[in-house]
PDB file of C-alpha atoms in Angstrom:
ATOM      1  CA  UNK A   1     140.201  68.515 -31.672  1.00  0.00           C
ATOM      2  CA  UNK A   2     141.864  69.861 -28.707  1.00  0.00           C
ATOM      3  CA  UNK A   3     140.536  73.512 -27.662  1.00  0.00           C
ATOM      4  CA  UNK A   4     143.300  75.520 -26.359  1.00  0.00           C
ATOM      5  CA  UNK A   5     141.331  78.380 -24.713  1.00  0.00           C
ATOM      6  CA  UNK A   6     137.803  79.548 -23.423  1.00  0.00           C
ATOM      7  CA  UNK A   7     135.924  82.330 -22.476  1.00  0.00           C
ATOM      8  CA  UNK A   8     133.811  81.960 -18.892  1.00  0.00           C
ATOM      9  CA  UNK A   9     130.867  84.678 -18.908  1.00  0.00           C
ATOM     10  CA  UNK A  10     130.849  85.213 -15.267  1.00  0.00           C
ATOM     11  CA  UNK A  11     127.729  87.537 -15.112  1.00  0.00           C
ATOM     12  CA  UNK A  12     129.693  90.946 -14.579  1.00  0.00           C
ATOM     13  CA  UNK A  13     133.167  89.867 -15.938  1.00  0.00           C
ATOM     14  CA  UNK A  14     134.603  87.781 -19.019  1.00  0.00           C
ATOM     15  CA  UNK A  15     137.425  85.602 -18.050  1.00  0.00           C
ATOM     16  CA  UNK A  16     139.678  84.336 -20.817  1.00  0.00           C
ATOM     17  CA  UNK A  17     141.471  80.910 -19.579  1.00  0.00           C
ATOM     18  CA  UNK A  18     144.545  79.988 -21.769  1.00  0.00           C
ATOM     19  CA  UNK A  19     144.348  76.172 -21.552  1.00  0.00           C
ATOM     20  CA  UNK A  20     147.410  75.609 -23.596  1.00  0.00           C
ATOM     21  CA  UNK A  21     149.043  74.163 -20.492  1.00  0.00           C
ATOM     22  CA  UNK A  22     151.646  71.715 -22.543  1.00  0.00           C
ATOM     23  CA  UNK A  23     153.255  74.495 -24.119  1.00  0.00           C
ATOM     24  CA  UNK A  24     153.395  76.700 -21.056  1.00  0.00           C
ATOM     25  CA  UNK A  25     150.509  78.764 -21.996  1.00  0.00           C
ATOM     26  CA  UNK A  26     151.906  79.759 -25.855  1.00  0.00           C
ATOM     27  CA  UNK A  27     150.014  81.773 -28.160  1.00  0.00           C
ATOM     28  CA  UNK A  28     147.221  79.605 -30.288  1.00  0.00           C
ATOM     29  CA  UNK A  29     144.501  80.633 -32.683  1.00  0.00           C
ATOM     30  CA  UNK A  30     142.060  79.293 -29.796  1.00  0.00           C
ATOM     31  CA  UNK A  31     143.351  82.211 -27.466  1.00  0.00           C
ATOM     32  CA  UNK A  32     143.173  84.762 -29.962  1.00  0.00           C
ATOM     33  CA  UNK A  33     139.413  83.782 -30.728  1.00  0.00           C
ATOM     34  CA  UNK A  34     138.709  83.682 -27.019  1.00  0.00           C
ATOM     35  CA  UNK A  35     140.129  87.140 -26.186  1.00  0.00           C
ATOM     36  CA  UNK A  36     138.396  88.906 -29.260  1.00  0.00           C
ATOM     37  CA  UNK A  37     135.025  86.857 -28.061  1.00  0.00           C
ATOM     38  CA  UNK A  38     135.663  88.446 -24.495  1.00  0.00           C
ATOM     39  CA  UNK A  39     136.484  92.010 -25.830  1.00  0.00           C
ATOM     40  CA  UNK A  40     133.084  91.391 -27.868  1.00  0.00           C
ATOM     41  CA  UNK A  41     131.273  90.012 -24.876  1.00  0.00           C
ATOM     42  CA  UNK A  42     132.150  93.225 -22.901  1.00  0.00           C
ATOM     43  CA  UNK A  43     130.383  95.448 -25.094  1.00  0.00           C
ATOM     44  CA  UNK A  44     127.337  94.544 -23.165  1.00  0.00           C
ATOM     45  CA  UNK A  45     126.799  96.868 -19.970  1.00  0.00           C
ATOM     46  CA  UNK A  46     126.595  93.966 -17.315  1.00  0.00           C
ATOM     47  CA  UNK A  47     130.392  93.038 -17.933  1.00  0.00           C
ATOM     48  CA  UNK A  48     132.603  95.169 -16.004  1.00  0.00           C
ATOM     49  CA  UNK A  49     136.062  93.642 -16.738  1.00  0.00           C
ATOM     50  CA  UNK A  50     137.923  91.175 -18.505  1.00  0.00           C
ATOM     51  CA  UNK A  51     140.431  88.712 -16.813  1.00  0.00           C
ATOM     52  CA  UNK A  52     143.343  86.988 -18.465  1.00  0.00           C
ATOM     53  CA  UNK A  53     144.632  83.842 -16.681  1.00  0.00           C
ATOM     54  CA  UNK A  54     146.274  80.488 -17.696  1.00  0.00           C
ATOM     55  CA  UNK A  55     146.062  76.892 -16.719  1.00  0.00           C
ATOM     56  CA  UNK A  56     149.244  74.968 -16.087  1.00  0.00           C
ATOM     57  CA  UNK A  57     150.760  77.508 -13.635  1.00  0.00           C
ATOM     58  CA  UNK A  58     152.473  79.705 -16.241  1.00  0.00           C
ATOM     59  CA  UNK A  59     150.424  82.432 -18.077  1.00  0.00           C
ATOM     60  CA  UNK A  60     152.158  82.644 -21.075  1.00  0.00           C
ATOM     61  CA  UNK A  61     155.357  81.735 -23.026  1.00  0.00           C
ATOM     62  CA  UNK A  62     154.667  83.867 -26.107  1.00  0.00           C
ATOM     63  CA  UNK A  63     155.054  82.373 -29.785  1.00  0.00           C
ATOM     64  CA  UNK A  64     155.443  78.886 -30.299  1.00  0.00           C
ATOM     65  CA  UNK A  65     158.738  78.579 -31.559  1.00  0.00           C
ATOM     66  CA  UNK A  66     157.615  75.621 -33.817  1.00  0.00           C
ATOM     67  CA  UNK A  67     155.004  78.026 -35.551  1.00  0.00           C
ATOM     68  CA  UNK A  68     157.921  80.829 -36.202  1.00  0.00           C
ATOM     69  CA  UNK A  69     160.107  78.036 -37.834  1.00  0.00           C
ATOM     70  CA  UNK A  70     157.086  77.309 -40.467  1.00  0.00           C
ATOM     71  CA  UNK A  71     156.681  80.972 -41.124  1.00  0.00           C
ATOM     72  CA  UNK A  72     160.090  81.033 -42.225  1.00  0.00           C
ATOM     73  CA  UNK A  73     158.655  79.620 -45.532  1.00  0.00           C
ATOM     74  CA  UNK A  74     156.368  82.668 -45.752  1.00  0.00           C
ATOM     75  CA  UNK A  75     157.135  85.541 -47.804  1.00  0.00           C
ATOM     76  CA  UNK A  76     157.847  88.928 -45.478  1.00  0.00           C
ATOM     77  CA  UNK A  77     154.357  90.464 -46.410  1.00  0.00           C
ATOM     78  CA  UNK A  78     152.898  87.271 -45.159  1.00  0.00           C
ATOM     79  CA  UNK A  79     154.787  87.609 -41.940  1.00  0.00           C
ATOM     80  CA  UNK A  80     153.833  91.057 -41.387  1.00  0.00           C
ATOM     81  CA  UNK A  81     150.197  89.687 -41.548  1.00  0.00           C
ATOM     82  CA  UNK A  82     150.454  87.213 -38.834  1.00  0.00           C
ATOM     83  CA  UNK A  83     152.383  89.671 -36.697  1.00  0.00           C
ATOM     84  CA  UNK A  84     149.332  92.261 -37.503  1.00  0.00           C
ATOM     85  CA  UNK A  85     147.128  89.410 -35.853  1.00  0.00           C
ATOM     86  CA  UNK A  86     149.159  89.789 -32.480  1.00  0.00           C
ATOM     87  CA  UNK A  87     148.670  93.509 -32.912  1.00  0.00           C
ATOM     88  CA  UNK A  88     144.997  93.295 -33.683  1.00  0.00           C
ATOM     89  CA  UNK A  89     144.559  91.520 -30.434  1.00  0.00           C
ATOM     90  CA  UNK A  90     146.656  93.985 -28.497  1.00  0.00           C
ATOM     91  CA  UNK A  91     144.737  96.978 -30.087  1.00  0.00           C
ATOM     92  CA  UNK A  92     141.257  95.225 -28.950  1.00  0.00           C
ATOM     93  CA  UNK A  93     142.488  94.781 -25.633  1.00  0.00           C
ATOM     94  CA  UNK A  94     143.660  98.290 -25.217  1.00  0.00           C
ATOM     95  CA  UNK A  95     140.229  99.520 -26.740  1.00  0.00           C
ATOM     96  CA  UNK A  96     138.031  97.493 -24.979  1.00  0.00           C
ATOM     97  CA  UNK A  97     135.204  99.224 -23.160  1.00  0.00           C
ATOM     98  CA  UNK A  98     136.268  97.842 -19.459  1.00  0.00           C
ATOM     99  CA  UNK A  99     139.429  97.316 -17.648  1.00  0.00           C
ATOM    100  CA  UNK A 100     141.589  94.300 -18.242  1.00  0.00           C
ATOM    101  CA  UNK A 101     143.186  92.416 -15.533  1.00  0.00           C
ATOM    102  CA  UNK A 102     146.333  90.027 -16.048  1.00  0.00           C
ATOM    103  CA  UNK A 103     146.299  87.005 -13.548  1.00  0.00           C
ATOM    104  CA  UNK A 104     150.192  86.118 -14.243  1.00  0.00           C
ATOM    105  CA  UNK A 105     151.238  82.839 -12.588  1.00  0.00           C
ATOM    106  CA  UNK A 106     154.801  81.215 -13.235  1.00  0.00           C
ATOM    107  CA  UNK A 107     155.832  84.299 -15.456  1.00  0.00           C
ATOM    108  CA  UNK A 108     155.270  85.574 -18.740  1.00  0.00           C
ATOM    109  CA  UNK A 109     157.618  85.780 -21.687  1.00  0.00           C
ATOM    110  CA  UNK A 110     158.049  87.122 -24.906  1.00  0.00           C
ATOM    111  CA  UNK A 111     154.546  87.990 -26.502  1.00  0.00           C
ATOM    112  CA  UNK A 112     153.128  86.486 -23.142  1.00  0.00           C
ATOM    113  CA  UNK A 113     154.840  89.523 -21.852  1.00  0.00           C
ATOM    114  CA  UNK A 114     153.201  91.620 -24.471  1.00  0.00           C
ATOM    115  CA  UNK A 115     149.838  90.358 -23.625  1.00  0.00           C
ATOM    116  CA  UNK A 116     150.412  90.891 -19.750  1.00  0.00           C
ATOM    117  CA  UNK A 117     151.403  94.526 -20.313  1.00  0.00           C
ATOM    118  CA  UNK A 118     148.470  95.204 -22.230  1.00  0.00           C
ATOM    119  CA  UNK A 119     146.056  95.048 -19.133  1.00  0.00           C
ATOM    120  CA  UNK A 120     145.211  97.730 -17.278  1.00  0.00           C
ATOM    121  CA  UNK A 121     145.951  95.574 -13.867  1.00  0.00           C
ATOM    122  CA  UNK A 122     148.282  93.189 -13.360  1.00  0.00           C
ATOM    123  CA  UNK A 123     148.372  90.409 -10.402  1.00  0.00           C
ATOM    124  CA  UNK A 124     151.321  88.294 -10.349  1.00  0.00           C
ATOM    125  CA  UNK A 125     152.403  85.109  -8.396  1.00  0.00           C
ATOM    126  CA  UNK A 126     155.380  85.714  -5.981  1.00  0.00           C
ATOM    127  CA  UNK A 127     158.587  84.469  -7.728  1.00  0.00           C
ATOM    128  CA  UNK A 128     157.456  84.745 -11.255  1.00  0.00           C
ATOM    129  CA  UNK A 129     159.434  86.057 -13.764  1.00  0.00           C
ATOM    130  CA  UNK A 130     158.765  88.673 -16.769  1.00  0.00           C
ATOM    131  CA  UNK A 131     161.046  88.071 -19.598  1.00  0.00           C
ATOM    132  CA  UNK A 132     161.564  89.410 -23.190  1.00  0.00           C
ATOM    133  CA  UNK A 133     162.972  86.604 -24.579  1.00  0.00           C
ATOM    134  CA  UNK A 134     163.142  87.370 -28.466  1.00  0.00           C
ATOM    135  CA  UNK A 135     166.735  88.084 -28.528  1.00  0.00           C
ATOM    136  CA  UNK A 136     167.888  84.718 -27.515  1.00  0.00           C
ATOM    137  CA  UNK A 137     165.809  83.254 -30.880  1.00  0.00           C
ATOM    138  CA  UNK A 138     167.163  86.142 -32.727  1.00  0.00           C
ATOM    139  CA  UNK A 139     164.131  87.846 -32.804  1.00  0.00           C
ATOM    140  CA  UNK A 140     162.766  91.515 -31.892  1.00  0.00           C
ATOM    141  CA  UNK A 141     159.812  92.265 -29.529  1.00  0.00           C
ATOM    142  CA  UNK A 142     156.269  92.742 -30.893  1.00  0.00           C
ATOM    143  CA  UNK A 143     153.111  92.941 -29.365  1.00  0.00           C
ATOM    144  CA  UNK A 144     153.667  96.558 -28.419  1.00  0.00           C
ATOM    145  CA  UNK A 145     156.223  95.437 -25.982  1.00  0.00           C
ATOM    146  CA  UNK A 146     158.819  98.157 -26.638  1.00  0.00           C
ATOM    147  CA  UNK A 147     156.277 100.800 -26.220  1.00  0.00           C
ATOM    148  CA  UNK A 148     155.018  99.348 -22.952  1.00  0.00           C
ATOM    149  CA  UNK A 149     158.417  98.869 -21.438  1.00  0.00           C
ATOM    150  CA  UNK A 150     159.208 102.406 -22.425  1.00  0.00           C
ATOM    151  CA  UNK A 151     156.357 103.586 -20.664  1.00  0.00           C
ATOM    152  CA  UNK A 152     156.355 102.025 -17.384  1.00  0.00           C
ATOM    153  CA  UNK A 153     160.315 100.952 -16.736  1.00  0.00           C
ATOM    154  CA  UNK A 154     163.498 102.873 -16.529  1.00  0.00           C
ATOM    155  CA  UNK A 155     165.446 102.773 -20.182  1.00  0.00           C
ATOM    156  CA  UNK A 156     168.628 100.717 -18.803  1.00  0.00           C
ATOM    157  CA  UNK A 157     166.292  97.643 -17.273  1.00  0.00           C
ATOM    158  CA  UNK A 158     163.837  98.062 -20.385  1.00  0.00           C
ATOM    159  CA  UNK A 159     167.372  97.634 -22.517  1.00  0.00           C
ATOM    160  CA  UNK A 160     168.493  94.928 -20.407  1.00  0.00           C
ATOM    161  CA  UNK A 161     165.631  92.833 -20.634  1.00  0.00           C
ATOM    162  CA  UNK A 162     165.292  93.291 -24.273  1.00  0.00           C
ATOM    163  CA  UNK A 163     168.867  92.953 -25.323  1.00  0.00           C
ATOM    164  CA  UNK A 164     170.079  90.388 -22.910  1.00  0.00           C
ATOM    165  CA  UNK A 165     166.804  88.718 -22.137  1.00  0.00           C
ATOM    166  CA  UNK A 166     167.255  89.081 -18.756  1.00  0.00           C
ATOM    167  CA  UNK A 167     164.296  87.770 -16.419  1.00  0.00           C
ATOM    168  CA  UNK A 168     162.836  90.364 -13.850  1.00  0.00           C
ATOM    169  CA  UNK A 169     160.826  89.046 -11.121  1.00  0.00           C
ATOM    170  CA  UNK A 170     157.466  90.166 -10.262  1.00  0.00           C
ATOM    171  CA  UNK A 171     158.628  91.587  -6.894  1.00  0.00           C
ATOM    172  CA  UNK A 172     161.101  94.020  -8.617  1.00  0.00           C
ATOM    173  CA  UNK A 173     158.215  94.865 -11.242  1.00  0.00           C
ATOM    174  CA  UNK A 174     155.741  95.718  -8.263  1.00  0.00           C
ATOM    175  CA  UNK A 175     158.726  97.749  -6.565  1.00  0.00           C
ATOM    176  CA  UNK A 176     158.929  99.602 -10.093  1.00  0.00           C
ATOM    177  CA  UNK A 177     155.179  99.854 -10.257  1.00  0.00           C
ATOM    178  CA  UNK A 178     154.654  97.851 -13.356  1.00  0.00           C
ATOM    179  CA  UNK A 179     152.835  95.023 -11.283  1.00  0.00           C
ATOM    180  CA  UNK A 180     150.025  95.849  -8.974  1.00  0.00           C
ATOM    181  CA  UNK A 181     149.917  93.019  -6.808  1.00  0.00           C
ATOM    182  CA  UNK A 182     152.232  89.985  -6.008  1.00  0.00           C
ATOM    183  CA  UNK A 183     150.701  87.361  -3.918  1.00  0.00           C
ATOM    184  CA  UNK A 184     151.274  83.550  -3.433  1.00  0.00           C
ATOM    185  CA  UNK A 185     150.721  81.197  -6.533  1.00  0.00           C
ATOM    186  CA  UNK A 186     147.294  80.017  -4.813  1.00  0.00           C
ATOM    187  CA  UNK A 187     146.230  83.352  -4.613  1.00  0.00           C
ATOM    188  CA  UNK A 188     146.660  85.122  -8.036  1.00  0.00           C
ATOM    189  CA  UNK A 189     143.380  84.280  -9.499  1.00  0.00           C
ATOM    190  CA  UNK A 190     141.342  84.876  -6.187  1.00  0.00           C
ATOM    191  CA  UNK A 191     143.078  88.431  -5.982  1.00  0.00           C
ATOM    192  CA  UNK A 192     142.299  89.439  -9.878  1.00  0.00           C
ATOM    193  CA  UNK A 193     138.964  88.455  -8.969  1.00  0.00           C
ATOM    194  CA  UNK A 194     138.916  90.364  -5.884  1.00  0.00           C
ATOM    195  CA  UNK A 195     139.845  93.333  -7.940  1.00  0.00           C
ATOM    196  CA  UNK A 196     137.051  92.636 -10.644  1.00  0.00           C
ATOM    197  CA  UNK A 197     134.727  92.580  -7.822  1.00  0.00           C
ATOM    198  CA  UNK A 198     136.080  96.313  -6.758  1.00  0.00           C
ATOM    199  CA  UNK A 199     135.436  97.612 -10.129  1.00  0.00           C
ATOM    200  CA  UNK A 200     131.916  95.859 -10.507  1.00  0.00           C
ATOM    201  CA  UNK A 201     130.781  98.148  -7.568  1.00  0.00           C
ATOM    202  CA  UNK A 202     132.322 101.351  -9.092  1.00  0.00           C
ATOM    203  CA  UNK A 203     130.669 103.822 -11.477  1.00  0.00           C
ATOM    204  CA  UNK A 204     131.018 102.374 -15.003  1.00  0.00           C
ATOM    205  CA  UNK A 205     130.666 105.164 -17.514  1.00  0.00           C
ATOM    206  CA  UNK A 206     133.447 107.062 -14.995  1.00  0.00           C
ATOM    207  CA  UNK A 207     135.659 104.097 -15.216  1.00  0.00           C
ATOM    208  CA  UNK A 208     135.242 103.954 -19.174  1.00  0.00           C
ATOM    209  CA  UNK A 209     136.008 107.372 -19.333  1.00  0.00           C
ATOM    210  CA  UNK A 210     139.248 107.315 -16.857  1.00  0.00           C
ATOM    211  CA  UNK A 211     140.495 104.114 -18.795  1.00  0.00           C
ATOM    212  CA  UNK A 212     140.198 105.986 -22.058  1.00  0.00           C
ATOM    213  CA  UNK A 213     142.060 109.211 -20.993  1.00  0.00           C
ATOM    214  CA  UNK A 214     144.791 107.508 -19.232  1.00  0.00           C
ATOM    215  CA  UNK A 215     145.585 105.415 -22.585  1.00  0.00           C
ATOM    216  CA  UNK A 216     145.388 108.866 -24.490  1.00  0.00           C
ATOM    217  CA  UNK A 217     147.508 110.551 -22.107  1.00  0.00           C
ATOM    218  CA  UNK A 218     150.692 108.573 -23.232  1.00  0.00           C
ATOM    219  CA  UNK A 219     150.197 109.709 -26.713  1.00  0.00           C
ATOM    220  CA  UNK A 220     149.167 113.289 -26.479  1.00  0.00           C
ATOM    221  CA  UNK A 221     150.682 116.793 -25.124  1.00  0.00           C
ATOM    222  CA  UNK A 222     149.618 118.249 -21.591  1.00  0.00           C
ATOM    223  CA  UNK A 223     147.752 121.010 -23.259  1.00  0.00           C
ATOM    224  CA  UNK A 224     145.318 118.658 -25.345  1.00  0.00           C
ATOM    225  CA  UNK A 225     145.232 116.342 -22.334  1.00  0.00           C
ATOM    226  CA  UNK A 226     143.917 119.257 -19.974  1.00  0.00           C
ATOM    227  CA  UNK A 227     141.223 119.833 -22.698  1.00  0.00           C
ATOM    228  CA  UNK A 228     140.144 116.362 -22.614  1.00  0.00           C
ATOM    229  CA  UNK A 229     139.996 116.435 -18.866  1.00  0.00           C
ATOM    230  CA  UNK A 230     138.140 119.362 -18.637  1.00  0.00           C
ATOM    231  CA  UNK A 231     135.323 118.253 -21.209  1.00  0.00           C
ATOM    232  CA  UNK A 232     135.127 114.566 -19.552  1.00  0.00           C
ATOM    233  CA  UNK A 233     135.007 116.351 -15.884  1.00  0.00           C
ATOM    234  CA  UNK A 234     132.181 118.806 -16.992  1.00  0.00           C
ATOM    235  CA  UNK A 235     130.407 115.688 -18.362  1.00  0.00           C
ATOM    236  CA  UNK A 236     130.863 113.767 -15.519  1.00  0.00           C
ATOM    237  CA  UNK A 237     129.752 116.258 -13.116  1.00  0.00           C
ATOM    238  CA  UNK A 238     126.232 116.424 -14.648  1.00  0.00           C
ATOM    239  CA  UNK A 239     125.930 112.584 -15.278  1.00  0.00           C
ATOM    240  CA  UNK A 240     123.670 110.163 -12.695  1.00  0.00           C
ATOM    241  CA  UNK A 241     126.948 108.685 -11.229  1.00  0.00           C
ATOM    242  CA  UNK A 242     128.197 111.950  -9.869  1.00  0.00           C
ATOM    243  CA  UNK A 243     125.197 112.335  -8.439  1.00  0.00           C
ATOM    244  CA  UNK A 244     124.887 108.942  -6.789  1.00  0.00           C
ATOM    245  CA  UNK A 245     128.707 109.395  -5.726  1.00  0.00           C
ATOM    246  CA  UNK A 246     128.560 112.771  -3.946  1.00  0.00           C
ATOM    247  CA  UNK A 247     125.096 111.970  -2.224  1.00  0.00           C
ATOM    248  CA  UNK A 248     126.630 108.743  -0.875  1.00  0.00           C
ATOM    249  CA  UNK A 249     129.948 110.515   0.230  1.00  0.00           C
ATOM    250  CA  UNK A 250     127.916 113.223   2.059  1.00  0.00           C
ATOM    251  CA  UNK A 251     125.307 110.774   3.585  1.00  0.00           C
ATOM    252  CA  UNK A 252     128.408 108.566   4.913  1.00  0.00           C
ATOM    253  CA  UNK A 253     127.129 105.586   2.568  1.00  0.00           C
ATOM    254  CA  UNK A 254     128.210 103.321   0.183  1.00  0.00           C
ATOM    255  CA  UNK A 255     127.471 104.453  -3.375  1.00  0.00           C
ATOM    256  CA  UNK A 256     124.902 102.349  -5.166  1.00  0.00           C
ATOM    257  CA  UNK A 257     126.235 102.527  -8.875  1.00  0.00           C
ATOM    258  CA  UNK A 258     124.345 100.539 -11.318  1.00  0.00           C
ATOM    259  CA  UNK A 259     123.194 100.106 -14.859  1.00  0.00           C
ATOM    260  CA  UNK A 260     120.927 102.992 -15.547  1.00  0.00           C
TER     261      UNK A 260
END
């Protein structure tokens, strides 16, 4: 049986490799399983990041249309269950205890774009394209795509992507702040790994709390978020990571954050 995805345990990070190259990285049960396995692995304190990458030069083309044709024979309730499997994957990535980095080569389309935007940091290949391709097949976005686009892009562009399925280049996404870094294709994974290296040197508990607070900030009032920040800062200021970080700053040396 062909395996379409794998998880590489690289010591301080879990790397999910989408191996479905013949289908341009289309979603597969193997990819779902690999991502869930990576999130489970990230519960271990030694894991500091999850990386999402693909073989074959294209990050993810989204749902396999051959599979979607077969789903037309299912009841609407059964089709909802199938979509919920994807949504469970997005929720798992959002709830992961460590930052998620997407290394996008070639492009990301449909639910593949949803997957990329579920990451916290995105490194993209120069010239790669981000496409909400659903409408071309008479479908509508899923995987949290409308929520993600509404958060990070101006409304007219988000509408253009979803209603007209016009691709947006990595360069334009970077200019709008939706992509962190655009690099040549042969540097995408290395650049994503470099981000993971930087995260691995940082304070893990502070990173976890920052990630959680940032996620909550999109769905809460400013007053409630101020209270969250107050409580988190009061806790952080008395924690060992702050002790090391402040001392290192005052002593003009690199901090040595580690698992306590």
